[in-house]
Coordinates of C-alpha atoms in Angstrom, one line a residue:
L1 CA 23.4 13.6 15.1
L2 CA 23.6 11.4 18.3
S3 CA 27.3 12.3 18.5
L4 CA 26.5 16.0 19.2
A5 CA 26.4 16.8 22.9
P6 CA 23.5 19.3 22.8
Y7 CA 21.4 16.8 20.9
R8 CA 22.2 13.9 23.3
E9 CA 21.2 16.1 26.1
H10 CA 17.9 16.8 24.3
V11 CA 17.3 13.1 23.9
R12 CA 18.2 12.4 27.5
R13 CA 15.6 14.9 28.7
R14 CA 13.0 13.5 26.4
G15 CA 13.9 9.9 27.5
V16 CA 13.7 8.5 24.0
Q17 CA 14.7 9.1 20.3
E18 CA 11.6 8.9 18.2
V19 CA 11.9 8.2 14.5
M20 CA 8.9 8.3 12.1
I21 CA 8.6 5.7 9.4
G22 CA 6.7 6.9 6.3
Y23 CA 5.1 4.4 4.0
S24 CA 3.2 6.4 1.4
D25 CA 5.7 8.2 -0.8
S26 CA 8.3 5.3 -0.7
N27 CA 5.7 3.0 -2.2
K28 CA 4.6 5.6 -4.8
D29 CA 8.3 6.1 -5.9
A30 CA 9.7 2.6 -5.8
G31 CA 6.8 0.2 -5.8
F32 CA 5.4 -2.2 -3.3
L33 CA 8.2 -4.7 -3.0
A34 CA 11.2 -2.4 -3.1
A35 CA 9.5 0.1 -0.7
N36 CA 8.7 -2.4 2.0
W37 CA 12.1 -4.0 1.9
A38 CA 13.8 -0.5 2.1
L39 CA 11.7 0.4 5.1
Y40 CA 12.6 -2.9 6.8
Q41 CA 16.3 -2.2 6.3
A42 CA 15.8 1.4 7.5
Q43 CA 14.3 0.2 10.7
E44 CA 17.2 -2.3 11.2
G45 CA 19.7 0.5 10.6
V46 CA 18.0 3.0 12.9
A47 CA 17.7 0.4 15.7
A48 CA 21.4 -0.6 15.3
V49 CA 22.6 3.1 15.5
C50 CA 20.5 3.8 18.6
R51 CA 21.6 0.5 20.3
Q52 CA 25.2 1.3 19.6
A53 CA 24.8 4.8 21.1
G54 CA 22.9 3.6 24.1
V55 CA 19.8 5.6 23.2
P56 CA 16.3 4.3 23.7
L57 CA 14.4 4.2 20.4
R58 CA 10.7 4.5 19.6
L59 CA 9.6 4.0 16.0
F60 CA 6.5 5.9 15.0
H61 CA 4.8 4.1 12.1
G62 CA 2.9 6.5 9.8
R63 CA 0.8 3.9 8.1
G64 CA -2.2 4.6 5.9
T65 CA -5.3 2.4 5.7
S66 CA -4.7 1.0 2.2
I67 CA -2.0 -1.6 1.6
G68 CA -0.4 0.7 -0.9
R69 CA 0.3 3.1 2.0
G70 CA 1.5 0.6 4.6
G71 CA -2.0 -0.5 5.7
G72 CA -3.2 -4.0 6.7
P73 CA -3.8 -5.8 10.0
A74 CA -1.9 -4.0 12.7
G75 CA -1.0 -7.2 14.6
Q76 CA 0.6 -8.7 11.5
A77 CA 2.6 -5.5 10.9
I78 CA 4.0 -5.4 14.4
L79 CA 5.0 -9.1 14.2
A80 CA 6.7 -8.4 10.9
Q81 CA 9.0 -5.7 12.3
P82 CA 12.8 -6.4 12.3
P83 CA 13.9 -8.1 15.5
G84 CA 15.4 -5.6 17.9
S85 CA 13.5 -2.6 16.5
L86 CA 10.6 -2.6 19.0
G87 CA 12.4 -2.1 22.3
G88 CA 9.1 -2.1 24.3
R89 CA 8.0 1.1 22.6
M90 CA 6.0 2.0 19.6
R91 CA 3.6 4.6 18.1
M92 CA 1.4 4.3 15.1
T93 CA -1.2 6.4 13.3
E94 CA -4.8 5.5 13.0
Q95 CA -6.3 7.2 9.9
G96 CA -9.6 9.0 10.3
E97 CA -11.4 6.8 7.8
A98 CA -10.5 3.7 9.8
L99 CA -11.8 4.9 13.2
S100 CA -15.4 3.9 12.6
E101 CA -14.4 0.6 11.2
R102 CA -12.2 -0.3 14.1
Y103 CA -13.7 1.5 17.1
S104 CA -17.3 2.4 16.5
D105 CA -18.4 -1.0 18.0
P106 CA -17.0 -1.7 21.5
D107 CA -16.6 -5.4 20.7
L108 CA -14.7 -4.7 17.5
A109 CA -12.6 -2.0 19.3
H110 CA -11.6 -4.4 22.1
R111 CA -10.8 -7.2 19.6
H112 CA -8.6 -4.8 17.5
L113 CA -6.7 -3.5 20.6
E114 CA -6.3 -7.1 21.9
Q115 CA -4.6 -8.1 18.6
V116 CA -2.3 -5.0 18.7
A117 CA -1.4 -5.7 22.4
H118 CA -0.9 -9.4 21.8
A119 CA 1.5 -8.7 18.8
F120 CA 3.3 -6.1 20.8
I121 CA 3.9 -8.4 23.8
I122 CA 5.0 -11.3 21.5
S123 CA 7.4 -9.0 19.6
S124 CA 8.8 -7.4 22.8
A125 CA 9.4 -10.9 24.3
R126 CA 11.1 -11.9 21.0
D127 CA 13.4 -8.8 21.1
A128 CA 14.4 -9.7 24.7
Q129 CA 15.9 -12.9 23.4
A130 CA 19.2 -13.3 21.5
L131 CA 17.7 -14.2 18.2
P132 CA 19.9 -15.3 15.2
A133 CA 20.6 -12.8 12.6
L134 CA 18.6 -12.8 9.3
P135 CA 20.3 -15.4 7.0
E136 CA 22.4 -13.7 4.4
K137 CA 20.8 -15.7 1.6
H138 CA 17.4 -14.3 2.7
R139 CA 18.8 -10.7 2.6
E140 CA 20.5 -11.3 -0.7
A141 CA 17.3 -12.7 -2.2
L142 CA 15.3 -9.7 -1.2
N143 CA 18.0 -7.4 -2.5
R144 CA 17.7 -9.1 -5.9
A145 CA 14.0 -9.2 -6.0
A146 CA 13.5 -5.6 -4.8
A147 CA 15.9 -4.3 -7.4
V148 CA 14.1 -6.0 -10.2
G149 CA 10.7 -5.1 -8.8
R150 CA 11.7 -1.5 -8.6
Q151 CA 13.1 -1.6 -12.1
H152 CA 9.8 -2.9 -13.6
Y153 CA 7.7 -0.4 -11.5
R154 CA 9.8 2.6 -12.6
A155 CA 9.7 1.3 -16.2
L156 CA 5.9 1.6 -16.2
L157 CA 5.9 5.1 -14.7
E158 CA 8.6 6.3 -17.1
T159 CA 7.1 4.8 -20.3
P160 CA 6.2 7.8 -22.5
G161 CA 2.5 8.6 -22.2
F162 CA 2.0 7.1 -18.7
L163 CA 0.9 10.4 -17.1
D164 CA -1.8 10.9 -19.8
F165 CA -2.9 7.3 -19.4
Y166 CA -3.1 7.6 -15.7
H167 CA -5.1 10.8 -15.9
T168 CA -7.6 9.3 -18.2
V169 CA -8.0 5.7 -16.9
T170 CA -8.5 6.8 -13.3
P171 CA -10.7 9.6 -11.9
I172 CA -7.7 11.4 -10.5
E173 CA -8.7 14.8 -12.0
E174 CA -12.2 14.5 -10.5
I175 CA -10.7 13.5 -7.2
S176 CA -8.4 16.5 -7.3
R177 CA -11.4 18.8 -7.6
L178 CA -13.2 17.4 -4.6
N179 CA -13.0 19.1 -1.2
I180 CA -11.8 15.9 0.6
G181 CA -8.7 15.3 2.7
S182 CA -6.6 17.6 4.8
R183 CA -4.3 18.7 1.9
P184 CA -4.6 19.4 -1.8
A185 CA -4.1 16.4 -4.0
R186 CA -1.0 17.9 -5.6
R187 CA 1.9 19.9 -4.3
Q188 CA 2.6 23.2 -6.0
G189 CA 4.1 23.0 -9.4
E190 CA 3.5 21.4 -12.8
R191 CA 1.3 18.4 -13.4
S192 CA 3.6 15.4 -12.6
L193 CA 3.7 12.2 -10.6
A194 CA 6.3 13.8 -8.4
N195 CA 3.9 16.5 -7.3
L196 CA 1.0 14.2 -6.8
R197 CA 0.4 13.2 -3.2
A198 CA 0.3 9.5 -2.2
I199 CA -3.2 9.4 -0.9
P200 CA -4.9 10.5 -4.2
W201 CA -2.5 8.2 -6.1
V202 CA -3.7 5.2 -4.2
F203 CA -7.3 6.4 -4.1
S204 CA -7.5 6.8 -7.9
W205 CA -6.2 3.3 -8.6
T206 CA -8.6 1.9 -6.1
Q207 CA -11.5 3.6 -7.9
C208 CA -10.8 1.9 -11.2
R209 CA -10.4 -1.4 -9.3
A210 CA -6.8 -2.0 -10.2
N211 CA -5.2 -1.6 -6.8
L212 CA -2.0 -1.2 -8.7
P213 CA 0.2 0.3 -5.9
G214 CA -0.4 -2.8 -3.8
W215 CA 1.2 -5.3 -6.2
Y216 CA 2.9 -3.8 -9.3
G217 CA 6.5 -4.9 -9.6
L218 CA 6.0 -7.8 -7.1
G219 CA 5.7 -10.5 -9.7
S220 CA 8.6 -9.5 -11.8
G221 CA 10.8 -9.1 -8.7
L222 CA 9.9 -12.5 -7.2
M223 CA 10.4 -14.3 -10.5
V224 CA 14.2 -14.0 -10.0
L225 CA 14.0 -16.3 -6.9
E226 CA 14.0 -20.0 -7.0
P227 CA 10.6 -21.6 -6.1
E228 CA 12.1 -23.5 -3.1
L229 CA 13.7 -20.3 -1.8
L230 CA 10.4 -18.4 -2.3
Q231 CA 8.5 -21.0 -0.2
E232 CA 11.3 -21.0 2.4
L233 CA 11.0 -17.2 2.8
Y234 CA 7.2 -17.4 3.2
R235 CA 7.3 -20.2 5.8
G236 CA 10.2 -18.9 7.9
W237 CA 10.3 -15.1 7.8
P238 CA 7.4 -13.1 9.4
F239 CA 8.2 -10.0 7.3
F240 CA 8.1 -11.8 4.0
K241 CA 4.9 -13.7 5.0
T242 CA 3.2 -10.5 5.9
L243 CA 4.4 -8.9 2.7
I244 CA 2.9 -11.7 0.6
D245 CA -0.3 -11.9 2.5
L246 CA -0.9 -8.2 2.0
A247 CA -0.1 -8.4 -1.7
Q248 CA -2.6 -11.3 -2.2
A249 CA -5.3 -9.2 -0.5
S250 CA -4.6 -6.4 -3.0
L251 CA -4.6 -8.8 -5.9
A252 CA -7.8 -10.5 -4.7
K253 CA -9.6 -7.1 -4.4
S254 CA -8.4 -6.0 -7.8
D255 CA -10.7 -6.7 -10.8
L256 CA -9.0 -6.1 -14.2
G257 CA -12.3 -7.1 -15.9
I258 CA -13.9 -4.0 -14.3
M259 CA -10.8 -1.9 -15.0
A260 CA -11.0 -2.8 -18.7
S261 CA -14.2 -0.8 -18.9
Y262 CA -12.2 2.3 -17.9
L263 CA -10.2 1.9 -21.0
E264 CA -13.2 3.4 -22.9
L265 CA -12.0 6.7 -21.4
V266 CA -8.4 6.3 -22.7
P267 CA -7.1 7.2 -26.2
Q268 CA -6.7 3.9 -28.0
P269 CA -2.9 4.1 -28.6
L270 CA -2.4 4.7 -24.8
G271 CA -4.6 1.8 -23.9
E272 CA -2.8 -0.5 -26.3
R273 CA 0.5 0.6 -24.9
F274 CA -0.2 0.2 -21.1
W275 CA -2.9 -2.4 -20.8
P276 CA -0.7 -5.3 -21.8
L277 CA 1.9 -4.2 -19.2
I278 CA -0.6 -4.1 -16.4
T279 CA -2.3 -7.4 -17.2
A280 CA 1.0 -9.2 -17.6
E281 CA 2.4 -7.9 -14.3
H282 CA -0.9 -8.8 -12.6
A283 CA -0.7 -12.4 -13.9
R284 CA 3.0 -12.6 -12.8
S285 CA 2.2 -11.3 -9.4
V286 CA -0.7 -13.8 -8.9
A287 CA 1.5 -16.6 -10.1
M288 CA 4.4 -15.7 -7.8
V289 CA 2.2 -15.2 -4.7
T290 CA 0.5 -18.6 -5.2
Q291 CA 3.8 -20.2 -5.8
A292 CA 5.1 -18.8 -2.5
T293 CA 2.1 -19.9 -0.5
G294 CA 1.3 -23.1 -2.3
R295 CA -2.3 -22.1 -2.2
A296 CA -4.9 -20.1 -4.2
L297 CA -5.3 -16.4 -3.4
L298 CA -6.8 -15.8 0.1
D299 CA -7.1 -19.6 0.9
H300 CA -5.6 -18.6 4.2
D301 CA -8.3 -16.0 4.8
P302 CA -11.7 -17.4 3.8
T303 CA -13.5 -14.6 5.7
L304 CA -12.0 -11.9 3.5
A305 CA -12.4 -14.0 0.4
R306 CA -16.1 -14.4 1.2
A307 CA -16.5 -10.7 2.0
I308 CA -15.1 -9.8 -1.4
E309 CA -17.4 -12.3 -3.1
L310 CA -20.4 -10.9 -1.4
R311 CA -19.8 -7.2 -1.9
N312 CA -18.5 -7.1 -5.5
P313 CA -22.0 -7.6 -7.0
Y314 CA -23.0 -4.4 -5.3
V315 CA -19.9 -2.4 -6.2
D316 CA -19.5 -3.5 -9.8
P317 CA -22.6 -1.6 -11.1
I318 CA -21.3 1.6 -9.4
S319 CA -18.0 1.2 -11.3
Y320 CA -19.8 0.9 -14.6
L321 CA -21.9 3.9 -13.8
Q322 CA -18.8 5.8 -12.8
V323 CA -17.2 5.1 -16.2
E324 CA -20.3 6.6 -17.9
L325 CA -20.4 9.6 -15.6
L326 CA -16.7 10.3 -16.3
R327 CA -17.2 10.0 -20.0
R328 CA -20.1 12.5 -19.9
R329 CA -18.3 14.9 -17.5
R330 CA -15.2 15.0 -19.6
A331 CA -17.1 15.7 -22.8
L332 CA -18.8 18.8 -21.4
A333 CA -17.9 22.3 -22.3
T334 CA -16.3 24.3 -19.6
E335 CA -19.5 26.4 -18.9
S336 CA -22.0 23.7 -19.4
P337 CA -25.0 23.9 -16.9
E338 CA -24.8 20.1 -16.4
R339 CA -21.3 20.2 -14.8
Q340 CA -22.5 20.7 -11.2
A341 CA -25.0 17.8 -11.4
L342 CA -22.4 15.5 -13.0
D343 CA -19.7 16.5 -10.5
E344 CA -22.1 15.6 -7.7
A345 CA -22.9 12.3 -9.3
V346 CA -19.2 11.5 -9.7
M347 CA -18.6 12.3 -6.1
V348 CA -21.4 9.9 -5.1
S349 CA -19.8 7.2 -7.2
L350 CA -16.4 7.8 -5.6
I351 CA -18.0 7.4 -2.2
G352 CA -19.9 4.3 -3.2
I353 CA -16.9 2.5 -4.6
A354 CA -14.7 3.5 -1.6
S355 CA -17.4 2.2 0.8
G356 CA -17.9 -1.0 -1.1
V357 CA -14.2 -2.0 -1.5
R358 CA -13.5 -0.6 2.0
T359 CA -10.5 1.3 0.8
T360 CA -9.8 5.0 0.1
G361 CA -6.2 6.1 0.0

């Protein structure tokens, strides 16, 4: 594209080539580990092409608020970008549901913007230096881990019956009927994972307290790496450290004990098929994250750990109530007069859990 004279003139007049990086569908399609590594490599490639062509680059990060859609602390995300990809320019989205959390209080707004500005300045200064290339053994390690992680993630989604399991263990059908979000939950076409948008995909797994998009496939992928190499990657590579820290936040916020109650909504054969896969991968992911860090989950972030500990007793009862509401709602006849009242109660439970765990989609 940059070799075409008309397009080069267009870029010259604009002053910059902007490229948007999307985080949502890549995670939904390939899993947390493979998607993040693919996006890292994509940024490296785009930066290299623009640098070779002598064209200024500005990356536009279309992150969501949840970790499963590229969310997390903005400062960490900036510091984790590939060297040479910043170039003194950057754009990023701020999701509507994050505005009140980050900007409603002037002190919090200033603090958030300070962290973003600090990370941007540090990264820009780093890019101005002639930094060594990423060691080939680190790149090869992530290639191996991401391939295995993606394989395990896709194996879950492609196991016969997964779509039915997903539609019963999560409130995705109820979410799809609600008038929330700027777009329908599904694209046009048959009921399938391919037609489901990323926001309701993440939102539904958050509601049943699994947070599955934020960790599934990670444990299996990292198991192929030697423990010493795993710890070396965490200590010496900002991208990998941020990846692991985000994953441990997802794992710490997940509660498979609560999710087990949602199995009451699932036909027994489906529950027996998929529950062992989810619990085993969760255990592997926790084990690999703690092996990489050398510490228990969230030992590096006691504030978040304490926040989860304090708010879960308030959120857990809402989850149990939601299970009962979903059971009653799904058992109703199509024309039952109770439907509207139960729909409203389900919506209140969705809002309550989202507010409590501070994550939507």
